[in-house]
GROMACS .gro file of N, CA and C in nm:
model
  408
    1UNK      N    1  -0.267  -0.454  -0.726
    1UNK     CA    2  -0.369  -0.508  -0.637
    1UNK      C    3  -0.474  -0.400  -0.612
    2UNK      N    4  -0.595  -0.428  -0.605
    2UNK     CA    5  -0.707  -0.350  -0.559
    2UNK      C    6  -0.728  -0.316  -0.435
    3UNK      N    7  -0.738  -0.241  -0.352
    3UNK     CA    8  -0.776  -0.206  -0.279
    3UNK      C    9  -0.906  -0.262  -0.220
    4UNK      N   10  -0.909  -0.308  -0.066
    4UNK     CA   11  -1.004  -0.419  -0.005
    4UNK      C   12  -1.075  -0.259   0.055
    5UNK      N   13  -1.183  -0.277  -0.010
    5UNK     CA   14  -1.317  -0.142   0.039
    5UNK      C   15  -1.412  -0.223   0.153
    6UNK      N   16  -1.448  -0.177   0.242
    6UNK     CA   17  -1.551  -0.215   0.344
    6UNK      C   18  -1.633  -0.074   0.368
    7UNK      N   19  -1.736  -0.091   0.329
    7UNK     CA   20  -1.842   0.007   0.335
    7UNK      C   21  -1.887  -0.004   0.512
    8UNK      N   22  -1.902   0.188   0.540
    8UNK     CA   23  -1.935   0.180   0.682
    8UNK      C   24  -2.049   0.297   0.717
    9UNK      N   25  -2.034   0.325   0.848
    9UNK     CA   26  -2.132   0.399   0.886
    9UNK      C   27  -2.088   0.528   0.911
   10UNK      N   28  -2.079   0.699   0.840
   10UNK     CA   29  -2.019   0.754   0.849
   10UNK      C   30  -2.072   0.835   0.983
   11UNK      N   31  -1.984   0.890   1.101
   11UNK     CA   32  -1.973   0.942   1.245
   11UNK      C   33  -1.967   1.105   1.237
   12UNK      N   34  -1.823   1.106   1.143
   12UNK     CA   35  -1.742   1.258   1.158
   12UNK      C   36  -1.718   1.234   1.038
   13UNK      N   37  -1.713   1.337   0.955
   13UNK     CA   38  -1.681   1.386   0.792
   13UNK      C   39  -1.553   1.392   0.790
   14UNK      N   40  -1.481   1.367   0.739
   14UNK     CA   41  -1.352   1.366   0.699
   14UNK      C   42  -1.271   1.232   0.622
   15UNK      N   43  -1.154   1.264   0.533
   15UNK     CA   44  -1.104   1.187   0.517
   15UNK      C   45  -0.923   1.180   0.579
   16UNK      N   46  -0.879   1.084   0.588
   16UNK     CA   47  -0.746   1.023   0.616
   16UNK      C   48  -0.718   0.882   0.585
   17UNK      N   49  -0.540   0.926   0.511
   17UNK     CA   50  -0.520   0.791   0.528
   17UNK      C   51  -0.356   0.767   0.606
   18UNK      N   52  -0.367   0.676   0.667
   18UNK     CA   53  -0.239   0.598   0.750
   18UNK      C   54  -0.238   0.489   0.832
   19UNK      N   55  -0.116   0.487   0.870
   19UNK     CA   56  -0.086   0.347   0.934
   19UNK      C   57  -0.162   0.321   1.106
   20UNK      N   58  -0.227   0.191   1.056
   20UNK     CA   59  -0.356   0.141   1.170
   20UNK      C   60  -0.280   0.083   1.292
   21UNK      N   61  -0.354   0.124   1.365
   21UNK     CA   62  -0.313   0.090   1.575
   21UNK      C   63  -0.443   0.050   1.625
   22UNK      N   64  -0.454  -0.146   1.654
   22UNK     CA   65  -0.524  -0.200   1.681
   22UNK      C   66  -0.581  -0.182   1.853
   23UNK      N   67  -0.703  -0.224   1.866
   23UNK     CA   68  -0.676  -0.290   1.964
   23UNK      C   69  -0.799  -0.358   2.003
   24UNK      N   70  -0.794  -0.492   2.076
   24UNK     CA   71  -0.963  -0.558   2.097
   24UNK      C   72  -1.021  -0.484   2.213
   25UNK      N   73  -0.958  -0.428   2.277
   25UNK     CA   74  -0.989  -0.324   2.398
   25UNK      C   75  -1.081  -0.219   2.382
   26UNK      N   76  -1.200  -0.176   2.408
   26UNK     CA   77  -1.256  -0.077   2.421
   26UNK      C   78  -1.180   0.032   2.520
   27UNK      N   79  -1.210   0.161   2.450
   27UNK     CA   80  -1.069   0.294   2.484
   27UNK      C   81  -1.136   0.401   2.571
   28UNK      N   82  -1.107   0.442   2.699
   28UNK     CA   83  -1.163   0.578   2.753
   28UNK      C   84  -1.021   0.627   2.762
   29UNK      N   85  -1.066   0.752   2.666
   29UNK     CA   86  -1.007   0.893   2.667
   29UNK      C   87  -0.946   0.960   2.766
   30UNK      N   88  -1.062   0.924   2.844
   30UNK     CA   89  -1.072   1.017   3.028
   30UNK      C   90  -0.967   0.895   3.069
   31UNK      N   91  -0.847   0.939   3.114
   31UNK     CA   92  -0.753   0.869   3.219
   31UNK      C   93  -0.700   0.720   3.131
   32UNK      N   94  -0.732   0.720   3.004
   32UNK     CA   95  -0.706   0.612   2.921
   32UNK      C   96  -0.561   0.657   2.852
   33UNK      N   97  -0.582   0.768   2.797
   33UNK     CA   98  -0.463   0.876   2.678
   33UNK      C   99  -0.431   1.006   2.713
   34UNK      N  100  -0.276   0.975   2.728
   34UNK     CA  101  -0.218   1.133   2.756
   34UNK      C  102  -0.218   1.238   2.635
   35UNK      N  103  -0.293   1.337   2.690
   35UNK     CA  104  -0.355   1.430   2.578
   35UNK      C  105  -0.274   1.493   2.522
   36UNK      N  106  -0.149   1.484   2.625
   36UNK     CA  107   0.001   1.582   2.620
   36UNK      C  108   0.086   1.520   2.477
   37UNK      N  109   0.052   1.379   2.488
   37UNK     CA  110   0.145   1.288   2.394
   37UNK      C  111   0.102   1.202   2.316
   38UNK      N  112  -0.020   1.160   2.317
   38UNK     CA  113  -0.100   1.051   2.252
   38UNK      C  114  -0.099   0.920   2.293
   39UNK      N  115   0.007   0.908   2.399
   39UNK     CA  116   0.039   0.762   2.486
   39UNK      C  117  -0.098   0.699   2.556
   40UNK      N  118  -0.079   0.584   2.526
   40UNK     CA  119  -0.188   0.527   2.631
   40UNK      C  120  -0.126   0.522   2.756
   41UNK      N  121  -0.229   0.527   2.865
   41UNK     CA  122  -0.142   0.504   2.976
   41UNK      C  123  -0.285   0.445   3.053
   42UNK      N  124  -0.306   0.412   3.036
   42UNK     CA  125  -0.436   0.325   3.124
   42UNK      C  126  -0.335   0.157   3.106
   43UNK      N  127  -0.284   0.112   3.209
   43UNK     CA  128  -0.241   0.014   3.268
   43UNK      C  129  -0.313  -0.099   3.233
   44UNK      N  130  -0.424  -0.145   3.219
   44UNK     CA  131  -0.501  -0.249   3.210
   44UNK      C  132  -0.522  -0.237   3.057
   45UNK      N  133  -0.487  -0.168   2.970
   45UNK     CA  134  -0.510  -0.129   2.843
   45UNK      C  135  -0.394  -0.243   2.761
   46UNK      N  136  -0.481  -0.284   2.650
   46UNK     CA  137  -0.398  -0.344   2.568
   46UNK      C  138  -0.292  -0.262   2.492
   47UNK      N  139  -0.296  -0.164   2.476
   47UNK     CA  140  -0.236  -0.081   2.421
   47UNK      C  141  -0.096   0.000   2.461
   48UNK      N  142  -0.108  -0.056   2.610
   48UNK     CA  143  -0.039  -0.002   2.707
   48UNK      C  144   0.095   0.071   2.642
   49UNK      N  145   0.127   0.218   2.695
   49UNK     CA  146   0.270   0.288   2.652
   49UNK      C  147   0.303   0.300   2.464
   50UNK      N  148   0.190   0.264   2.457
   50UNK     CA  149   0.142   0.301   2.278
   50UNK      C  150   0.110   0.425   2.224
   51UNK      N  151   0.142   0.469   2.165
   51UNK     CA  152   0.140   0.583   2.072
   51UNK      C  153   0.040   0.587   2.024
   52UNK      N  154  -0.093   0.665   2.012
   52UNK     CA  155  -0.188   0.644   1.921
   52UNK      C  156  -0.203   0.795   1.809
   53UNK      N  157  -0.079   0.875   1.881
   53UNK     CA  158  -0.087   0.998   1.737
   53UNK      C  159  -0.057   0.970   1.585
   54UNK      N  160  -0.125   1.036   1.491
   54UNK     CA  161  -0.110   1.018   1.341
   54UNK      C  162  -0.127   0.882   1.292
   55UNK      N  163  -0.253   0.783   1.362
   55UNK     CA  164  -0.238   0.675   1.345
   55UNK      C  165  -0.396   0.650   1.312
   56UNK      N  166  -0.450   0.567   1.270
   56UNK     CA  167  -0.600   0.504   1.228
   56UNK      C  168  -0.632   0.406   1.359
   57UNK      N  169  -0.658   0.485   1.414
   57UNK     CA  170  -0.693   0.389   1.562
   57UNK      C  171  -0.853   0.294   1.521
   58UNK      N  172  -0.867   0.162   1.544
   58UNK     CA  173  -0.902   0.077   1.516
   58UNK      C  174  -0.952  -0.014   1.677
   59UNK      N  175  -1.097   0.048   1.715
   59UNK     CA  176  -1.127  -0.019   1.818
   59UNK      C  177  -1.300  -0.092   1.842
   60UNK      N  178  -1.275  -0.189   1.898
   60UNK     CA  179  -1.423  -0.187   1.926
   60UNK      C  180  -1.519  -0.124   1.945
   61UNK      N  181  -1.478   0.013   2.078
   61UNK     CA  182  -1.538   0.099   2.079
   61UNK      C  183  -1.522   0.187   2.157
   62UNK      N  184  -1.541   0.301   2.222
   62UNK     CA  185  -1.510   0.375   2.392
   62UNK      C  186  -1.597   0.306   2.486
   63UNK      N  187  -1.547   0.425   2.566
   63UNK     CA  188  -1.614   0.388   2.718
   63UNK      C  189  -1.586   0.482   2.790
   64UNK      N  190  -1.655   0.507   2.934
   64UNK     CA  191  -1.586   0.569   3.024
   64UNK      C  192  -1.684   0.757   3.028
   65UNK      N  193  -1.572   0.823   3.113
   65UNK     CA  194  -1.699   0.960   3.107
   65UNK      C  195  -1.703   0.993   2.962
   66UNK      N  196  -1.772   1.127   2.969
   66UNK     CA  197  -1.825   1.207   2.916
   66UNK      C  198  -1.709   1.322   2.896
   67UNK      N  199  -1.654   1.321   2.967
   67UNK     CA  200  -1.521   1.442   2.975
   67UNK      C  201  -1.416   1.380   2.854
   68UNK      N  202  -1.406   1.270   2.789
   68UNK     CA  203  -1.333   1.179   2.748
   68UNK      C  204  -1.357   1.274   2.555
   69UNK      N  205  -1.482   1.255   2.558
   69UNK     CA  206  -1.525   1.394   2.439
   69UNK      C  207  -1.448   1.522   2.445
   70UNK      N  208  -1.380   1.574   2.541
   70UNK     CA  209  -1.299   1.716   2.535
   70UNK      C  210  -1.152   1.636   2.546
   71UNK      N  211  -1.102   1.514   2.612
   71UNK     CA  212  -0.979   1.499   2.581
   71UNK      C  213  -0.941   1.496   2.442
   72UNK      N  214  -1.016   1.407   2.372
   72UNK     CA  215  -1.030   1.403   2.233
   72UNK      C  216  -0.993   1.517   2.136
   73UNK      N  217  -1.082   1.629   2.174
   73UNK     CA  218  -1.060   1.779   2.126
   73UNK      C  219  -0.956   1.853   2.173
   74UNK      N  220  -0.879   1.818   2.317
   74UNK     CA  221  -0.755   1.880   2.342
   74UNK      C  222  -0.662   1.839   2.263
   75UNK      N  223  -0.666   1.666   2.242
   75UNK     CA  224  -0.582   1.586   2.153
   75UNK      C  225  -0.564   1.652   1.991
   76UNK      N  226  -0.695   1.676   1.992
   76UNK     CA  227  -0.649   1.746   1.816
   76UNK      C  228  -0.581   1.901   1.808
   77UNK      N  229  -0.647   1.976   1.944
   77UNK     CA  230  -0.566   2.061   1.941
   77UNK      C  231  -0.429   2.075   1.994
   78UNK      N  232  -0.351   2.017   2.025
   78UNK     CA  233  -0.212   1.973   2.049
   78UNK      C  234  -0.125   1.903   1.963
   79UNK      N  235  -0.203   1.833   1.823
   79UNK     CA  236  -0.184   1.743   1.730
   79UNK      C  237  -0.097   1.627   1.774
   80UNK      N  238  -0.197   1.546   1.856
   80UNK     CA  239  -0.138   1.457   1.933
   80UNK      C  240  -0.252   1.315   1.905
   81UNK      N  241  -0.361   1.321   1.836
   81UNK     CA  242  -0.496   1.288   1.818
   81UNK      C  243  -0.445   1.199   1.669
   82UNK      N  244  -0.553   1.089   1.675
   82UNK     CA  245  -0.548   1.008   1.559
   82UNK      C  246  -0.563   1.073   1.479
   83UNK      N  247  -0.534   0.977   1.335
   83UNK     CA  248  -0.555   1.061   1.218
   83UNK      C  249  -0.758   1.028   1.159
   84UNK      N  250  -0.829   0.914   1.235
   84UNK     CA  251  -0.885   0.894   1.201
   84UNK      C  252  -0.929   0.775   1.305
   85UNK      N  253  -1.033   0.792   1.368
   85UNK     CA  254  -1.124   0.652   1.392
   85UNK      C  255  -1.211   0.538   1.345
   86UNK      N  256  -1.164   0.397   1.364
   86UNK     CA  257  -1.272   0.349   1.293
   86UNK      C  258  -1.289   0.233   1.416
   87UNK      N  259  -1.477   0.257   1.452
   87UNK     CA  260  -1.507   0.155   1.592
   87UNK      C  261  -1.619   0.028   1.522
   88UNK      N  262  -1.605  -0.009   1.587
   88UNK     CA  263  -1.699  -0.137   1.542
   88UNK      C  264  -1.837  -0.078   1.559
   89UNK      N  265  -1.852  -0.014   1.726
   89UNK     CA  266  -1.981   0.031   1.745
   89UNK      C  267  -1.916   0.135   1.773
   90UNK      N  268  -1.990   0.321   1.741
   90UNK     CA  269  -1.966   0.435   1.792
   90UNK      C  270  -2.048   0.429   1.926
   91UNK      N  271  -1.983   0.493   2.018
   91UNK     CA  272  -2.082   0.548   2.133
   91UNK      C  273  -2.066   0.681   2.127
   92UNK      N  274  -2.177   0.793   2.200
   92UNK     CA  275  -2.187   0.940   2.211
   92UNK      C  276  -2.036   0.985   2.256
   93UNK      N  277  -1.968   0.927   2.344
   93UNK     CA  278  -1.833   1.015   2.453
   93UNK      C  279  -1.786   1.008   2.296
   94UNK      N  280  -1.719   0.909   2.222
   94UNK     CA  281  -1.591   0.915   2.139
   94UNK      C  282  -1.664   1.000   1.939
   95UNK      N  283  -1.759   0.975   1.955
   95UNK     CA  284  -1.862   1.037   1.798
   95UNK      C  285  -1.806   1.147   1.858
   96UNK      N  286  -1.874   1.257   1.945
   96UNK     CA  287  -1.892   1.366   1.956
   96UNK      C  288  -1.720   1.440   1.978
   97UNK      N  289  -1.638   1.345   2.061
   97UNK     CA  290  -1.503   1.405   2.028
   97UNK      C  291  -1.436   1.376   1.941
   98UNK      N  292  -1.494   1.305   1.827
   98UNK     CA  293  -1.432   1.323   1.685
   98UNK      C  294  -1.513   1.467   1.643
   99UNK      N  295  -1.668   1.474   1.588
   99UNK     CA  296  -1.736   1.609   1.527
   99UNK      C  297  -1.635   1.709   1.625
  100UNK      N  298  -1.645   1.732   1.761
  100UNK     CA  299  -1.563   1.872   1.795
  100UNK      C  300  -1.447   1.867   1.772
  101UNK      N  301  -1.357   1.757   1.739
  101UNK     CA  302  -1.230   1.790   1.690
  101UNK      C  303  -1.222   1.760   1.547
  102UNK      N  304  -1.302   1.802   1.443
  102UNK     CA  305  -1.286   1.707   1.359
  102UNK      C  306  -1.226   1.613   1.241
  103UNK      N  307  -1.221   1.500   1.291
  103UNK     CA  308  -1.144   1.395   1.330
  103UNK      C  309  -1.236   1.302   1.228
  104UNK      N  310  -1.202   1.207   1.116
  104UNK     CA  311  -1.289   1.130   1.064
  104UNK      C  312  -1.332   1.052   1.125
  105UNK      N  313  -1.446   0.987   1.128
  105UNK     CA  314  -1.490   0.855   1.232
  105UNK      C  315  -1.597   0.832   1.160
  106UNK      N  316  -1.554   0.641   1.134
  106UNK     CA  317  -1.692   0.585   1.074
  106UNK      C  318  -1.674   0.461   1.193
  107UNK      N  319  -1.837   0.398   1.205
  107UNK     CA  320  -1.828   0.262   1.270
  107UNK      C  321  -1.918   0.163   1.189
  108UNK      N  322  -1.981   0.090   1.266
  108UNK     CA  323  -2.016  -0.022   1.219
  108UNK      C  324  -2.007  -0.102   1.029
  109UNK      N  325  -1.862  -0.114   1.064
  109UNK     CA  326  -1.839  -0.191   0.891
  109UNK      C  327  -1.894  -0.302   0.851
  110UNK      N  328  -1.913  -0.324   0.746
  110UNK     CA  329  -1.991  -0.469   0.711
  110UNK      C  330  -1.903  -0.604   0.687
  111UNK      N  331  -1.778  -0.559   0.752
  111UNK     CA  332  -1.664  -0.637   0.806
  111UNK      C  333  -1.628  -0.620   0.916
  112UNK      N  334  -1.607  -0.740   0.905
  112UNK     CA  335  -1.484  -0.760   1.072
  112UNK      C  336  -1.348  -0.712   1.089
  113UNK      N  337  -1.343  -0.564   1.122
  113UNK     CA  338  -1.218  -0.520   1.071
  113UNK      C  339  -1.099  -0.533   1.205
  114UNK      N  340  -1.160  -0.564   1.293
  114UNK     CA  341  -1.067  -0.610   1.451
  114UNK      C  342  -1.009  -0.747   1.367
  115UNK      N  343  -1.051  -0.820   1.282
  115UNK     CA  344  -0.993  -0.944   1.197
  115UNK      C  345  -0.926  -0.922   1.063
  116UNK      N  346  -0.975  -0.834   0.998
  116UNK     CA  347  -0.928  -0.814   0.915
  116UNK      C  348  -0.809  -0.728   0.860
  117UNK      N  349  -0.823  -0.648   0.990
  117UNK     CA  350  -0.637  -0.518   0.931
  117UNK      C  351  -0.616  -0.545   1.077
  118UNK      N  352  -0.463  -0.517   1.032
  118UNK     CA  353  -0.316  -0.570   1.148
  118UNK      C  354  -0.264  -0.422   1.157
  119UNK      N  355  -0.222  -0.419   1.296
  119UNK     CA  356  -0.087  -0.330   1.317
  119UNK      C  357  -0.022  -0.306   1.214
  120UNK      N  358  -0.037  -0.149   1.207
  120UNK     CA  359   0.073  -0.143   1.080
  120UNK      C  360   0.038  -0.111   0.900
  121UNK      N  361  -0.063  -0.221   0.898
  121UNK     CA  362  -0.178  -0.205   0.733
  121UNK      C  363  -0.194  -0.019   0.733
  122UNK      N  364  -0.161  -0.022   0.642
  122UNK     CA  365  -0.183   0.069   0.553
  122UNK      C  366  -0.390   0.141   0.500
  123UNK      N  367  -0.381   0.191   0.559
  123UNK     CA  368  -0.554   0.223   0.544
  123UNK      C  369  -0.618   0.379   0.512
  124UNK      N  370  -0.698   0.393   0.421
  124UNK     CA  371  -0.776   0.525   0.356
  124UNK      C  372  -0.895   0.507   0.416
  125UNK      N  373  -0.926   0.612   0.567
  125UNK     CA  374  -1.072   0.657   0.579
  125UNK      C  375  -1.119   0.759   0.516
  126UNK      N  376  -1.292   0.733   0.456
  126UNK     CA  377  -1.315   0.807   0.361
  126UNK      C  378  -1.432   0.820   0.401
  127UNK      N  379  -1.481   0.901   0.514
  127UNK     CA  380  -1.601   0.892   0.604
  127UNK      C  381  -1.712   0.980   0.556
  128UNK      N  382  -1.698   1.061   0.492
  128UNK     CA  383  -1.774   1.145   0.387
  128UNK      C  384  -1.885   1.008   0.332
  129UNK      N  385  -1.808   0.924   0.224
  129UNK     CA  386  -1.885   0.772   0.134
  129UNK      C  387  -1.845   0.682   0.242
  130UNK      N  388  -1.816   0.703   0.386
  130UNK     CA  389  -1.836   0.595   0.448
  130UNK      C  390  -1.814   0.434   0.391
  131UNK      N  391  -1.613   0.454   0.368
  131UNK     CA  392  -1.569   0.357   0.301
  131UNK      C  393  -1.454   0.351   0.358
  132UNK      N  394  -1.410   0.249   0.451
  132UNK     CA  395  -1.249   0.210   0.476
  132UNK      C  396  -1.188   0.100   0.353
  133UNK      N  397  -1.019   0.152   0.312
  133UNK     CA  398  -1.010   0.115   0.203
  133UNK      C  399  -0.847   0.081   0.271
  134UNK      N  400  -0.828  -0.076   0.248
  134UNK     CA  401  -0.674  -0.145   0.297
  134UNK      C  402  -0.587  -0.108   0.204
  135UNK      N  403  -0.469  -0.054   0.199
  135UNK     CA  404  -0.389  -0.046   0.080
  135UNK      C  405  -0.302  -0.112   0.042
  136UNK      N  406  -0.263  -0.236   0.150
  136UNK     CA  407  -0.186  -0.278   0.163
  136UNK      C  408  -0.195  -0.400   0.175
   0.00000   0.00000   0.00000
């Protein structure tokens, strides 16, 4: 089988590939994810008590402060941090704490990828050619 390519908008240079952690929820960093563990812990979060380390986190988009950009960067330095972001829309808080940690991040795909990859799918970010690639 071929590999399903969706061309995107590249954020942060890097590549990764692994297993994707959805969510329709837009994510703040700040008081959203324990930096200590990668857990969500924002209560109202779809994600709730979820793991988001070594994973292709897959969100609409952030939110929330500005401080949410250094959790991000504590997260990578603790190796507790995704392996890779991919948002529908980037905003400044979550771009910029991918570049300071850096962390691949592409957004706006020319797919619907909140529809198209599941919990779990198998996925190659390749944010350099700004190409998410399903493997599965």
């Amino acid at each position: 089988m071929t590999p399903h390519a969706i061309q995107c908008r590249k954020i942060s240079r890097g590549q990764a590939t692994g297993e994707v952690i959805i969510s329709h929820d837009p994510l703040s960093f700040l008081g959203g994810v324990d930096p200590q563990t990668g857990n969500i812990i924002d209560r109202e979060h779809e994600l709730y008590q979820k793991n988001i380390s070594g994973k292709i986190l897959v969100i609409p988009s952030g939110k929330g402060s500005t401080v949410g950009s250094y959790v991000i960067f504590q997260m990578a330095k603790n190796k507790t941090a995704p392996l890779a972001i991919i948002a529908m829309e980037a905003e400044p808080i979550i771009a910029t704490g991918t570049i300071m940690a850096s962390i691949p991040m592409v957004d706006q795909p020319e797919e619907d990828v909140l529809e198209i990859l599941k919990e779990g799918d198998l996925v190659a970010v390749d944010a350099d050619s700004g190409v998410i690639q399903k493997m599965n």
